[in-house]
mmCIF file of C-alpha atoms in Angstrom:
data_model
loop_
_atom_site.group_PDB
_atom_site.id
_atom_site.type_symbol
_atom_site.label_atom_id
_atom_site.label_comp_id
_atom_site.label_asym_id
_atom_site.label_seq_id
_atom_site.Cartn_x
_atom_site.Cartn_y
_atom_site.Cartn_z
ATOM 1 C CA UNK A 1 -13.695 -49.244 30.591
ATOM 2 C CA UNK A 2 -16.346 -46.539 30.999
ATOM 3 C CA UNK A 3 -16.554 -46.153 27.231
ATOM 4 C CA UNK A 4 -17.093 -49.902 26.771
ATOM 5 C CA UNK A 5 -19.846 -49.972 29.403
ATOM 6 C CA UNK A 6 -21.603 -47.053 27.710
ATOM 7 C CA UNK A 7 -21.173 -48.777 24.320
ATOM 8 C CA UNK A 8 -22.830 -51.965 25.639
ATOM 9 C CA UNK A 9 -25.813 -50.032 26.985
ATOM 10 C CA UNK A 10 -26.028 -48.107 23.695
ATOM 11 C CA UNK A 11 -26.186 -51.358 21.724
ATOM 12 C CA UNK A 12 -28.901 -52.700 24.040
ATOM 13 C CA UNK A 13 -30.908 -49.504 23.668
ATOM 14 C CA UNK A 14 -30.718 -49.597 19.872
ATOM 15 C CA UNK A 15 -31.546 -53.297 19.547
ATOM 16 C CA UNK A 16 -34.575 -52.958 21.832
ATOM 17 C CA UNK A 17 -35.915 -50.090 19.725
ATOM 18 C CA UNK A 18 -38.588 -51.218 17.246
ATOM 19 C CA UNK A 19 -37.907 -48.175 15.093
ATOM 20 C CA UNK A 20 -34.252 -49.174 14.686
ATOM 21 C CA UNK A 21 -35.112 -52.784 13.811
ATOM 22 C CA UNK A 22 -37.762 -51.731 11.295
ATOM 23 C CA UNK A 23 -35.972 -48.785 9.663
ATOM 24 C CA UNK A 24 -32.369 -50.007 9.624
ATOM 25 C CA UNK A 25 -32.771 -53.770 9.221
ATOM 26 C CA UNK A 26 -36.176 -54.656 7.763
ATOM 27 C CA UNK A 27 -36.848 -51.677 5.490
ATOM 28 C CA UNK A 28 -33.696 -51.972 3.308
ATOM 29 C CA UNK A 29 -34.367 -55.679 2.747
ATOM 30 C CA UNK A 30 -37.952 -54.959 1.690
ATOM 31 C CA UNK A 31 -36.855 -52.186 -0.694
ATOM 32 C CA UNK A 32 -34.169 -54.399 -2.262
ATOM 33 C CA UNK A 33 -36.753 -57.112 -2.860
ATOM 34 C CA UNK A 34 -39.364 -54.746 -4.330
ATOM 35 C CA UNK A 35 -37.017 -52.797 -6.599
ATOM 36 C CA UNK A 36 -35.054 -55.884 -7.631
ATOM 37 C CA UNK A 37 -38.248 -57.683 -8.648
ATOM 38 C CA UNK A 38 -40.101 -54.763 -10.233
ATOM 39 C CA UNK A 39 -37.184 -53.373 -12.264
ATOM 40 C CA UNK A 40 -35.418 -56.599 -13.214
ATOM 41 C CA UNK A 41 -36.227 -56.087 -16.908
ATOM 42 C CA UNK A 42 -34.324 -52.802 -17.024
ATOM 43 C CA UNK A 43 -30.983 -54.436 -16.213
ATOM 44 C CA UNK A 44 -31.134 -57.646 -18.255
ATOM 45 C CA UNK A 45 -30.794 -56.275 -21.783
ATOM 46 C CA UNK A 46 -27.989 -54.617 -23.700
ATOM 47 C CA UNK A 47 -28.901 -52.538 -26.718
ATOM 48 C CA UNK A 48 -26.751 -51.368 -29.577
ATOM 49 C CA UNK A 49 -27.042 -47.646 -30.107
ATOM 50 C CA UNK A 50 -28.820 -46.611 -33.302
ATOM 51 C CA UNK A 51 -26.117 -44.039 -34.013
ATOM 52 C CA UNK A 52 -23.152 -44.705 -36.280
ATOM 53 C CA UNK A 53 -19.926 -44.750 -34.275
ATOM 54 C CA UNK A 54 -16.935 -42.918 -35.745
ATOM 55 C CA UNK A 55 -13.967 -45.206 -35.154
ATOM 56 C CA UNK A 56 -10.501 -43.840 -35.864
ATOM 57 C CA UNK A 57 -7.815 -46.436 -36.654
ATOM 58 C CA UNK A 58 -4.067 -45.889 -36.282
ATOM 59 C CA UNK A 59 -1.984 -48.473 -38.181
ATOM 60 C CA UNK A 60 0.574 -48.821 -40.969
ATOM 61 C CA UNK A 61 -0.958 -48.948 -44.434
ATOM 62 C CA UNK A 62 0.769 -52.276 -45.098
ATOM 63 C CA UNK A 63 -0.389 -53.842 -41.841
ATOM 64 C CA UNK A 64 -2.353 -57.076 -42.585
ATOM 65 C CA UNK A 65 -4.568 -56.511 -39.573
ATOM 66 C CA UNK A 66 -5.690 -53.193 -41.076
ATOM 67 C CA UNK A 67 -6.861 -55.001 -44.200
ATOM 68 C CA UNK A 68 -8.710 -57.498 -41.991
ATOM 69 C CA UNK A 69 -10.436 -54.631 -40.190
ATOM 70 C CA UNK A 70 -11.370 -52.934 -43.501
ATOM 71 C CA UNK A 71 -12.899 -56.184 -44.743
ATOM 72 C CA UNK A 72 -14.776 -56.601 -41.487
ATOM 73 C CA UNK A 73 -16.142 -53.051 -41.517
ATOM 74 C CA UNK A 74 -17.256 -53.433 -45.142
ATOM 75 C CA UNK A 75 -19.818 -56.006 -44.026
ATOM 76 C CA UNK A 76 -23.262 -54.373 -44.521
ATOM 77 C CA UNK A 77 -24.416 -55.009 -40.931
ATOM 78 C CA UNK A 78 -21.169 -53.649 -39.502
ATOM 79 C CA UNK A 79 -21.224 -50.641 -41.817
ATOM 80 C CA UNK A 80 -24.570 -49.616 -40.336
ATOM 81 C CA UNK A 81 -22.906 -49.291 -36.945
ATOM 82 C CA UNK A 82 -19.268 -48.382 -37.609
ATOM 83 C CA UNK A 83 -17.716 -45.667 -39.785
ATOM 84 C CA UNK A 84 -13.974 -46.215 -39.946
ATOM 85 C CA UNK A 85 -11.550 -43.329 -40.367
ATOM 86 C CA UNK A 86 -7.772 -43.515 -40.490
ATOM 87 C CA UNK A 87 -5.240 -41.617 -38.401
ATOM 88 C CA UNK A 88 -1.580 -41.122 -39.224
ATOM 89 C CA UNK A 89 -0.391 -41.936 -35.709
ATOM 90 C CA UNK A 90 -1.495 -42.952 -32.245
ATOM 91 C CA UNK A 91 -1.097 -39.358 -31.066
ATOM 92 C CA UNK A 92 -3.527 -38.155 -33.730
ATOM 93 C CA UNK A 93 -6.055 -40.845 -32.802
ATOM 94 C CA UNK A 94 -5.885 -39.916 -29.107
ATOM 95 C CA UNK A 95 -6.198 -36.212 -29.924
ATOM 96 C CA UNK A 96 -9.307 -36.861 -32.010
ATOM 97 C CA UNK A 97 -10.814 -38.785 -29.113
ATOM 98 C CA UNK A 98 -10.107 -35.937 -26.714
ATOM 99 C CA UNK A 99 -11.513 -33.324 -29.083
ATOM 100 C CA UNK A 100 -14.662 -35.359 -29.752
ATOM 101 C CA UNK A 101 -14.142 -35.637 -33.524
ATOM 102 C CA UNK A 102 -13.985 -39.431 -33.082
ATOM 103 C CA UNK A 103 -16.068 -41.674 -30.809
ATOM 104 C CA UNK A 104 -13.745 -44.670 -30.495
ATOM 105 C CA UNK A 105 -10.194 -45.622 -31.459
ATOM 106 C CA UNK A 106 -8.427 -48.805 -32.561
ATOM 107 C CA UNK A 107 -4.630 -48.820 -32.277
ATOM 108 C CA UNK A 108 -2.802 -51.551 -34.219
ATOM 109 C CA UNK A 109 0.929 -51.585 -33.370
ATOM 110 C CA UNK A 110 3.640 -51.970 -35.994
ATOM 111 C CA UNK A 111 4.421 -55.588 -36.803
ATOM 112 C CA UNK A 112 1.173 -56.805 -35.309
ATOM 113 C CA UNK A 113 0.256 -59.044 -38.291
ATOM 114 C CA UNK A 114 3.681 -60.686 -38.416
ATOM 115 C CA UNK A 115 3.663 -61.379 -34.678
ATOM 116 C CA UNK A 116 0.155 -62.839 -34.906
ATOM 117 C CA UNK A 117 1.138 -65.196 -37.741
ATOM 118 C CA UNK A 118 4.152 -66.403 -35.772
ATOM 119 C CA UNK A 119 1.960 -67.015 -32.725
ATOM 120 C CA UNK A 120 3.828 -64.398 -30.673
ATOM 121 C CA UNK A 121 2.136 -62.061 -28.252
ATOM 122 C CA UNK A 122 0.282 -59.360 -30.167
ATOM 123 C CA UNK A 123 -2.330 -56.936 -28.930
ATOM 124 C CA UNK A 124 -4.788 -54.485 -30.442
ATOM 125 C CA UNK A 125 -5.642 -51.538 -28.208
ATOM 126 C CA UNK A 126 -9.243 -50.280 -28.070
ATOM 127 C CA UNK A 127 -9.690 -46.770 -26.656
ATOM 128 C CA UNK A 128 -13.197 -45.625 -25.608
ATOM 129 C CA UNK A 129 -14.366 -42.066 -26.135
ATOM 130 C CA UNK A 130 -16.542 -39.716 -24.092
ATOM 131 C CA UNK A 131 -19.978 -41.217 -24.807
ATOM 132 C CA UNK A 132 -20.656 -44.416 -22.832
ATOM 133 C CA UNK A 133 -23.490 -45.518 -25.118
ATOM 134 C CA UNK A 134 -21.357 -45.214 -28.253
ATOM 135 C CA UNK A 135 -18.489 -46.946 -26.450
ATOM 136 C CA UNK A 136 -20.743 -49.895 -25.665
ATOM 137 C CA UNK A 137 -21.954 -50.076 -29.264
ATOM 138 C CA UNK A 138 -18.411 -50.003 -30.642
ATOM 139 C CA UNK A 139 -17.242 -52.567 -28.104
ATOM 140 C CA UNK A 140 -20.050 -54.983 -28.949
ATOM 141 C CA UNK A 141 -19.566 -54.670 -32.709
ATOM 142 C CA UNK A 142 -15.758 -54.799 -32.666
ATOM 143 C CA UNK A 143 -15.839 -57.722 -30.259
ATOM 144 C CA UNK A 144 -16.265 -60.131 -33.184
ATOM 145 C CA UNK A 145 -13.206 -58.647 -34.893
ATOM 146 C CA UNK A 146 -11.143 -59.178 -31.741
ATOM 147 C CA UNK A 147 -12.424 -62.757 -31.491
ATOM 148 C CA UNK A 148 -11.333 -63.341 -35.106
ATOM 149 C CA UNK A 149 -7.839 -62.115 -34.261
ATOM 150 C CA UNK A 150 -7.732 -64.328 -31.167
ATOM 151 C CA UNK A 151 -8.775 -67.317 -33.277
ATOM 152 C CA UNK A 152 -6.034 -66.750 -35.855
ATOM 153 C CA UNK A 153 -3.392 -66.256 -33.190
ATOM 154 C CA UNK A 154 -4.434 -69.447 -31.417
ATOM 155 C CA UNK A 155 -4.426 -71.293 -34.743
ATOM 156 C CA UNK A 156 -0.880 -70.101 -35.456
ATOM 157 C CA UNK A 157 0.297 -71.340 -32.068
ATOM 158 C CA UNK A 158 -1.314 -74.771 -32.433
ATOM 159 C CA UNK A 159 -1.093 -75.487 -36.197
ATOM 160 C CA UNK A 160 1.605 -73.182 -37.478
ATOM 161 C CA UNK A 161 1.805 -69.834 -39.330
ATOM 162 C CA UNK A 162 -0.194 -71.085 -42.342
ATOM 163 C CA UNK A 163 -3.278 -71.617 -40.180
ATOM 164 C CA UNK A 164 -3.300 -67.934 -39.176
ATOM 165 C CA UNK A 165 -4.237 -66.946 -42.708
ATOM 166 C CA UNK A 166 -7.522 -68.874 -42.508
ATOM 167 C CA UNK A 167 -10.530 -67.023 -41.056
ATOM 168 C CA UNK A 168 -12.716 -68.515 -38.336
ATOM 169 C CA UNK A 169 -15.279 -69.175 -41.075
ATOM 170 C CA UNK A 170 -15.456 -68.359 -44.751
ATOM 171 C CA UNK A 171 -16.909 -64.914 -45.557
ATOM 172 C CA UNK A 172 -19.787 -66.386 -47.500
ATOM 173 C CA UNK A 173 -20.439 -69.391 -45.277
ATOM 174 C CA UNK A 174 -24.147 -70.058 -44.915
ATOM 175 C CA UNK A 175 -25.905 -69.859 -41.587
ATOM 176 C CA UNK A 176 -28.450 -72.335 -40.323
ATOM 177 C CA UNK A 177 -31.180 -70.167 -41.860
ATOM 178 C CA UNK A 178 -29.681 -70.579 -45.333
ATOM 179 C CA UNK A 179 -28.441 -66.993 -45.827
ATOM 180 C CA UNK A 180 -24.895 -65.671 -45.635
ATOM 181 C CA UNK A 181 -23.541 -65.573 -42.101
ATOM 182 C CA UNK A 182 -22.642 -62.174 -40.642
ATOM 183 C CA UNK A 183 -20.333 -61.209 -37.821
ATOM 184 C CA UNK A 184 -23.000 -58.890 -36.410
ATOM 185 C CA UNK A 185 -26.654 -59.471 -35.720
ATOM 186 C CA UNK A 186 -28.764 -56.550 -34.533
ATOM 187 C CA UNK A 187 -30.967 -57.290 -31.538
ATOM 188 C CA UNK A 188 -30.981 -57.553 -27.763
ATOM 189 C CA UNK A 189 -28.944 -59.861 -25.633
ATOM 190 C CA UNK A 190 -30.806 -61.103 -22.603
ATOM 191 C CA UNK A 191 -28.332 -63.668 -21.321
ATOM 192 C CA UNK A 192 -24.616 -64.091 -21.132
ATOM 193 C CA UNK A 193 -23.971 -60.361 -20.701
ATOM 194 C CA UNK A 194 -21.384 -59.467 -18.091
ATOM 195 C CA UNK A 195 -23.564 -56.981 -16.231
ATOM 196 C CA UNK A 196 -25.279 -56.666 -12.885
ATOM 197 C CA UNK A 197 -28.904 -57.482 -12.172
ATOM 198 C CA UNK A 198 -31.505 -55.152 -10.674
ATOM 199 C CA UNK A 199 -31.195 -56.969 -7.350
ATOM 200 C CA UNK A 200 -27.426 -56.425 -7.309
ATOM 201 C CA UNK A 201 -27.781 -52.786 -8.316
ATOM 202 C CA UNK A 202 -30.310 -51.880 -5.645
ATOM 203 C CA UNK A 203 -28.722 -54.088 -2.992
ATOM 204 C CA UNK A 204 -25.520 -52.058 -3.332
ATOM 205 C CA UNK A 205 -27.391 -48.740 -3.456
ATOM 206 C CA UNK A 206 -29.612 -49.480 -0.451
ATOM 207 C CA UNK A 207 -26.716 -50.852 1.586
ATOM 208 C CA UNK A 208 -24.895 -47.538 1.209
ATOM 209 C CA UNK A 209 -27.954 -45.363 1.804
ATOM 210 C CA UNK A 210 -29.092 -47.186 4.946
ATOM 211 C CA UNK A 211 -25.567 -47.269 6.358
ATOM 212 C CA UNK A 212 -25.778 -43.487 6.216
ATOM 213 C CA UNK A 213 -29.095 -43.639 8.060
ATOM 214 C CA UNK A 214 -27.450 -45.900 10.617
ATOM 215 C CA UNK A 215 -24.747 -43.297 11.098
ATOM 216 C CA UNK A 216 -27.466 -40.711 11.573
ATOM 217 C CA UNK A 217 -28.579 -42.627 14.680
ATOM 218 C CA UNK A 218 -25.547 -41.240 16.516
ATOM 219 C CA UNK A 219 -27.074 -37.785 16.062
ATOM 220 C CA UNK A 220 -30.229 -38.891 17.895
ATOM 221 C CA UNK A 221 -28.212 -40.599 20.609
ATOM 222 C CA UNK A 222 -25.954 -37.600 21.298
ATOM 223 C CA UNK A 223 -28.907 -35.225 21.350
ATOM 224 C CA UNK A 224 -30.894 -37.538 23.637
ATOM 225 C CA UNK A 225 -28.411 -37.155 26.489
ATOM 226 C CA UNK A 226 -28.578 -33.358 26.202
ATOM 227 C CA UNK A 227 -32.349 -33.023 25.872
ATOM 228 C CA UNK A 228 -32.896 -35.457 28.774
ATOM 229 C CA UNK A 229 -30.317 -33.599 30.906
ATOM 230 C CA UNK A 230 -28.563 -36.875 31.717
ATOM 231 C CA UNK A 231 -25.195 -35.883 30.257
ATOM 232 C CA UNK A 232 -24.409 -33.584 33.191
ATOM 233 C CA UNK A 233 -25.432 -36.272 35.689
ATOM 234 C CA UNK A 234 -23.168 -38.768 33.953
ATOM 235 C CA UNK A 235 -20.339 -36.261 34.182
ATOM 236 C CA UNK A 236 -20.947 -35.883 37.930
ATOM 237 C CA UNK A 237 -19.848 -39.496 38.209
ATOM 238 C CA UNK A 238 -16.223 -40.440 37.508
ATOM 239 C CA UNK A 239 -17.106 -40.421 33.790
ATOM 240 C CA UNK A 240 -15.672 -37.833 31.418
ATOM 241 C CA UNK A 241 -17.487 -36.261 28.502
ATOM 242 C CA UNK A 242 -15.018 -37.940 26.134
ATOM 243 C CA UNK A 243 -15.862 -41.369 27.604
ATOM 244 C CA UNK A 244 -19.561 -40.820 26.947
ATOM 245 C CA UNK A 245 -18.805 -39.558 23.439
ATOM 246 C CA UNK A 246 -16.526 -42.506 22.632
ATOM 247 C CA UNK A 247 -18.989 -45.033 24.053
ATOM 248 C CA UNK A 248 -21.776 -43.628 21.902
ATOM 249 C CA UNK A 249 -19.587 -43.927 18.785
ATOM 250 C CA UNK A 250 -18.548 -47.501 19.565
ATOM 251 C CA UNK A 251 -22.111 -48.652 20.257
ATOM 252 C CA UNK A 252 -23.604 -47.104 17.136
ATOM 253 C CA UNK A 253 -20.666 -48.281 15.028
ATOM 254 C CA UNK A 254 -21.142 -51.857 16.214
ATOM 255 C CA UNK A 255 -24.845 -51.790 15.301
ATOM 256 C CA UNK A 256 -23.969 -50.376 11.868
ATOM 257 C CA UNK A 257 -21.534 -53.253 11.261
ATOM 258 C CA UNK A 258 -24.232 -55.772 12.231
ATOM 259 C CA UNK A 259 -26.619 -53.986 9.871
ATOM 260 C CA UNK A 260 -24.167 -54.316 6.975
ATOM 261 C CA UNK A 261 -23.630 -58.026 7.682
ATOM 262 C CA UNK A 262 -27.396 -58.650 7.842
ATOM 263 C CA UNK A 263 -28.104 -56.826 4.555
ATOM 264 C CA UNK A 264 -25.252 -58.534 2.691
ATOM 265 C CA UNK A 265 -25.923 -61.994 4.151
ATOM 266 C CA UNK A 266 -29.721 -61.958 3.874
ATOM 267 C CA UNK A 267 -29.730 -60.561 0.328
ATOM 268 C CA UNK A 268 -27.196 -63.183 -0.757
ATOM 269 C CA UNK A 269 -28.769 -66.283 0.774
ATOM 270 C CA UNK A 270 -32.444 -65.324 0.363
ATOM 271 C CA UNK A 271 -32.530 -63.084 -2.735
ATOM 272 C CA UNK A 272 -29.563 -64.685 -4.485
ATOM 273 C CA UNK A 273 -27.621 -61.413 -4.793
ATOM 274 C CA UNK A 274 -24.066 -62.074 -5.960
ATOM 275 C CA UNK A 275 -21.765 -59.654 -4.134
ATOM 276 C CA UNK A 276 -18.690 -60.946 -5.960
ATOM 277 C CA UNK A 277 -15.889 -63.272 -4.974
ATOM 278 C CA UNK A 278 -14.055 -60.681 -2.855
ATOM 279 C CA UNK A 279 -16.261 -60.424 0.227
ATOM 280 C CA UNK A 280 -13.535 -58.673 2.311
ATOM 281 C CA UNK A 281 -13.625 -55.781 -0.175
ATOM 282 C CA UNK A 282 -17.410 -55.518 0.263
ATOM 283 C CA UNK A 283 -16.961 -55.344 4.038
ATOM 284 C CA UNK A 284 -14.117 -52.843 3.647
ATOM 285 C CA UNK A 285 -16.320 -50.537 1.565
ATOM 286 C CA UNK A 286 -19.143 -50.900 4.091
ATOM 287 C CA UNK A 287 -16.755 -50.078 6.939
ATOM 288 C CA UNK A 288 -15.496 -46.946 5.186
ATOM 289 C CA UNK A 289 -19.072 -45.817 4.515
ATOM 290 C CA UNK A 290 -19.877 -46.307 8.220
ATOM 291 C CA UNK A 291 -16.876 -44.162 9.203
ATOM 292 C CA UNK A 292 -17.919 -41.397 6.808
ATOM 293 C CA UNK A 293 -21.585 -41.490 7.825
ATOM 294 C CA UNK A 294 -20.854 -41.382 11.548
ATOM 295 C CA UNK A 295 -18.250 -38.648 11.074
ATOM 296 C CA UNK A 296 -20.660 -36.426 9.154
ATOM 297 C CA UNK A 297 -23.374 -37.054 11.735
ATOM 298 C CA UNK A 298 -21.056 -36.198 14.635
ATOM 299 C CA UNK A 299 -19.766 -33.023 12.964
ATOM 300 C CA UNK A 300 -23.269 -31.728 12.271
ATOM 301 C CA UNK A 301 -24.425 -32.690 15.773
ATOM 302 C CA UNK A 302 -21.588 -30.728 17.364
ATOM 303 C CA UNK A 303 -21.933 -27.707 15.081
ATOM 304 C CA UNK A 304 -25.724 -27.507 15.400
ATOM 305 C CA UNK A 305 -26.849 -27.942 19.046
ATOM 306 C CA UNK A 306 -30.449 -28.225 17.839
ATOM 307 C CA UNK A 307 -30.762 -31.921 17.038
ATOM 308 C CA UNK A 308 -33.673 -31.367 14.635
ATOM 309 C CA UNK A 309 -31.574 -29.048 12.472
ATOM 310 C CA UNK A 310 -28.684 -31.499 12.278
ATOM 311 C CA UNK A 311 -31.055 -34.360 11.454
ATOM 312 C CA UNK A 312 -32.760 -32.374 8.676
ATOM 313 C CA UNK A 313 -29.413 -31.485 7.108
ATOM 314 C CA UNK A 314 -28.339 -35.127 7.234
ATOM 315 C CA UNK A 315 -31.598 -36.213 5.574
ATOM 316 C CA UNK A 316 -31.087 -33.779 2.707
ATOM 317 C CA UNK A 317 -27.439 -34.812 2.327
ATOM 318 C CA UNK A 318 -28.223 -38.540 2.251
ATOM 319 C CA UNK A 319 -31.028 -38.206 -0.316
ATOM 320 C CA UNK A 320 -28.993 -35.851 -2.524
ATOM 321 C CA UNK A 321 -25.907 -38.088 -2.566
ATOM 322 C CA UNK A 322 -27.988 -41.208 -3.230
ATOM 323 C CA UNK A 323 -29.763 -39.517 -6.140
ATOM 324 C CA UNK A 324 -26.594 -38.085 -7.716
ATOM 325 C CA UNK A 325 -24.737 -41.394 -7.448
ATOM 326 C CA UNK A 326 -27.521 -43.277 -9.258
ATOM 327 C CA UNK A 327 -28.877 -45.053 -6.203
ATOM 328 C CA UNK A 328 -32.500 -44.585 -7.266
ATOM 329 C CA UNK A 329 -31.941 -44.999 -11.034
ATOM 330 C CA UNK A 330 -28.911 -44.876 -13.380
ATOM 331 C CA UNK A 331 -27.587 -41.327 -13.650
ATOM 332 C CA UNK A 332 -28.664 -39.632 -16.918
ATOM 333 C CA UNK A 333 -26.400 -37.202 -18.746
ATOM 334 C CA UNK A 334 -22.724 -36.389 -18.544
ATOM 335 C CA UNK A 335 -23.266 -33.358 -16.277
ATOM 336 C CA UNK A 336 -24.970 -35.472 -13.614
ATOM 337 C CA UNK A 337 -22.220 -38.075 -13.850
ATOM 338 C CA UNK A 338 -19.611 -35.393 -13.221
ATOM 339 C CA UNK A 339 -21.543 -34.159 -10.190
ATOM 340 C CA UNK A 340 -21.715 -37.693 -8.807
ATOM 341 C CA UNK A 341 -17.902 -37.734 -8.518
ATOM 342 C CA UNK A 342 -18.235 -35.326 -5.584
ATOM 343 C CA UNK A 343 -20.407 -37.702 -3.551
ATOM 344 C CA UNK A 344 -19.288 -40.400 -1.142
ATOM 345 C CA UNK A 345 -21.960 -42.743 -2.489
ATOM 346 C CA UNK A 346 -20.467 -42.697 -5.987
ATOM 347 C CA UNK A 347 -17.136 -44.203 -4.960
ATOM 348 C CA UNK A 348 -18.704 -46.789 -2.660
ATOM 349 C CA UNK A 349 -21.351 -47.680 -5.263
ATOM 350 C CA UNK A 350 -18.848 -48.092 -8.090
ATOM 351 C CA UNK A 351 -16.560 -50.165 -5.882
ATOM 352 C CA UNK A 352 -19.392 -52.570 -5.021
ATOM 353 C CA UNK A 353 -20.613 -52.855 -8.629
ATOM 354 C CA UNK A 354 -17.117 -53.439 -9.997
ATOM 355 C CA UNK A 355 -16.533 -56.116 -7.384
ATOM 356 C CA UNK A 356 -19.843 -57.762 -8.352
ATOM 357 C CA UNK A 357 -18.709 -57.860 -11.986
ATOM 358 C CA UNK A 358 -15.474 -59.597 -10.944
ATOM 359 C CA UNK A 359 -13.424 -56.652 -12.156
ATOM 360 C CA UNK A 360 -9.667 -56.663 -11.774
ATOM 361 C CA UNK A 361 -8.423 -55.817 -8.295
ATOM 362 C CA UNK A 362 -6.778 -52.564 -9.395
ATOM 363 C CA UNK A 363 -10.076 -51.446 -10.971
ATOM 364 C CA UNK A 364 -11.996 -52.097 -7.748
ATOM 365 C CA UNK A 365 -9.292 -50.408 -5.683
ATOM 366 C CA UNK A 366 -9.510 -47.311 -7.898
ATOM 367 C CA UNK A 367 -12.892 -46.686 -6.229
ATOM 368 C CA UNK A 368 -11.862 -47.777 -2.724
ATOM 369 C CA UNK A 369 -8.758 -45.559 -2.469
ATOM 370 C CA UNK A 370 -10.696 -42.259 -2.899
ATOM 371 C CA UNK A 371 -13.249 -43.554 -0.393
ATOM 372 C CA UNK A 372 -10.414 -44.262 2.052
ATOM 373 C CA UNK A 373 -9.087 -40.709 1.777
ATOM 374 C CA UNK A 374 -12.588 -39.277 2.201
ATOM 375 C CA UNK A 375 -13.007 -41.331 5.401
ATOM 376 C CA UNK A 376 -9.620 -40.157 6.682
ATOM 377 C CA UNK A 377 -10.525 -36.522 5.984
ATOM 378 C CA UNK A 378 -13.874 -36.926 7.781
ATOM 379 C CA UNK A 379 -12.196 -38.440 10.846
ATOM 380 C CA UNK A 380 -9.729 -35.565 10.934
ATOM 381 C CA UNK A 381 -12.650 -33.140 10.721
ATOM 382 C CA UNK A 382 -14.300 -34.870 13.695
ATOM 383 C CA UNK A 383 -11.148 -34.425 15.792
ATOM 384 C CA UNK A 384 -10.870 -30.738 14.871
ATOM 385 C CA UNK A 385 -14.533 -29.963 15.542
ATOM 386 C CA UNK A 386 -14.602 -31.949 18.794
ATOM 387 C CA UNK A 387 -11.578 -30.111 20.148
ATOM 388 C CA UNK A 388 -13.087 -26.779 19.224
ATOM 389 C CA UNK A 389 -16.723 -27.338 20.206
ATOM 390 C CA UNK A 390 -16.713 -30.376 22.482
ATOM 391 C CA UNK A 391 -19.615 -32.525 23.638
ATOM 392 C CA UNK A 392 -21.260 -31.045 26.731
ATOM 393 C CA UNK A 393 -24.499 -29.436 27.815
#
């Protein structure tokens, strides 16, 4: 009961503070609007890389689908982007991807062409390599080949095996401009690309960053009772140190939850930010970030009695993790991307973005599960540090 009373007063204190309302509620909404509007052009185009992508193909020499792929790659526009090389087996293709001697791989299983002509289930496997830009180029160019296969398989199901032998359009069929039609057209795609907008990108990034700042408020609150010498007076009443500590956590946690709901709701209804169809997952990620942020703030507050020192360390940590995770701009270089894996922001950020893109549930959960274990480890650290150091003057 004492903890709940302290939590209520903590919430009232925070809500009445103009600094809290401006810095935790208004400021993130303003930044999302400014960055989403100013940098919208950076997120609305998809470019093919100018480099030629080395694609290794593993298939039987007599496989009809291999001949289809060879014909497709021989197209002059495709040949500018794709250089096809053959592998004797799937294992060789995967090894070449791992070693970096190939940029992308296409695996055509045995009997694929026969299954496709019969209208049975048949799948081509596309394996990306190490370079994300080359992977995107290969995926965009080979997408037309996959669509051709899908067309022939659908034709076989509807009209019989003979229809599978007919291409979606004749190789020399003229386009509306009068020239021969090509599977690939070099240029930029501004619409219809399954990607996130600048508003979505920065809404997710700012939500995470300012939830960390909200967690940092517990540092100020815990230090305030010590510097004002009110903690000892509270303890002189029938109120334990643990009750004060728990009440502070509950009050600040409640305000952080309200902050997350305001940012998500306001950005969706006013800015039109699409957070995805799985809103509970968005709230779950936000809740885990709140647990981590408050845990880190509590640990530093207990280990460093000087509140200014703990606050400075938290500031550096928040800015560093936001930068490494791509919160200010997409992370350049493979080395920086590897470093981002060691930040809390990375897992929360990727989970939100994947949910926005309507990714499969297991893909979204692959980012949430590490975040869950990080939160559990932080809570355990809080218990250990509190038992060892305690919260008292």
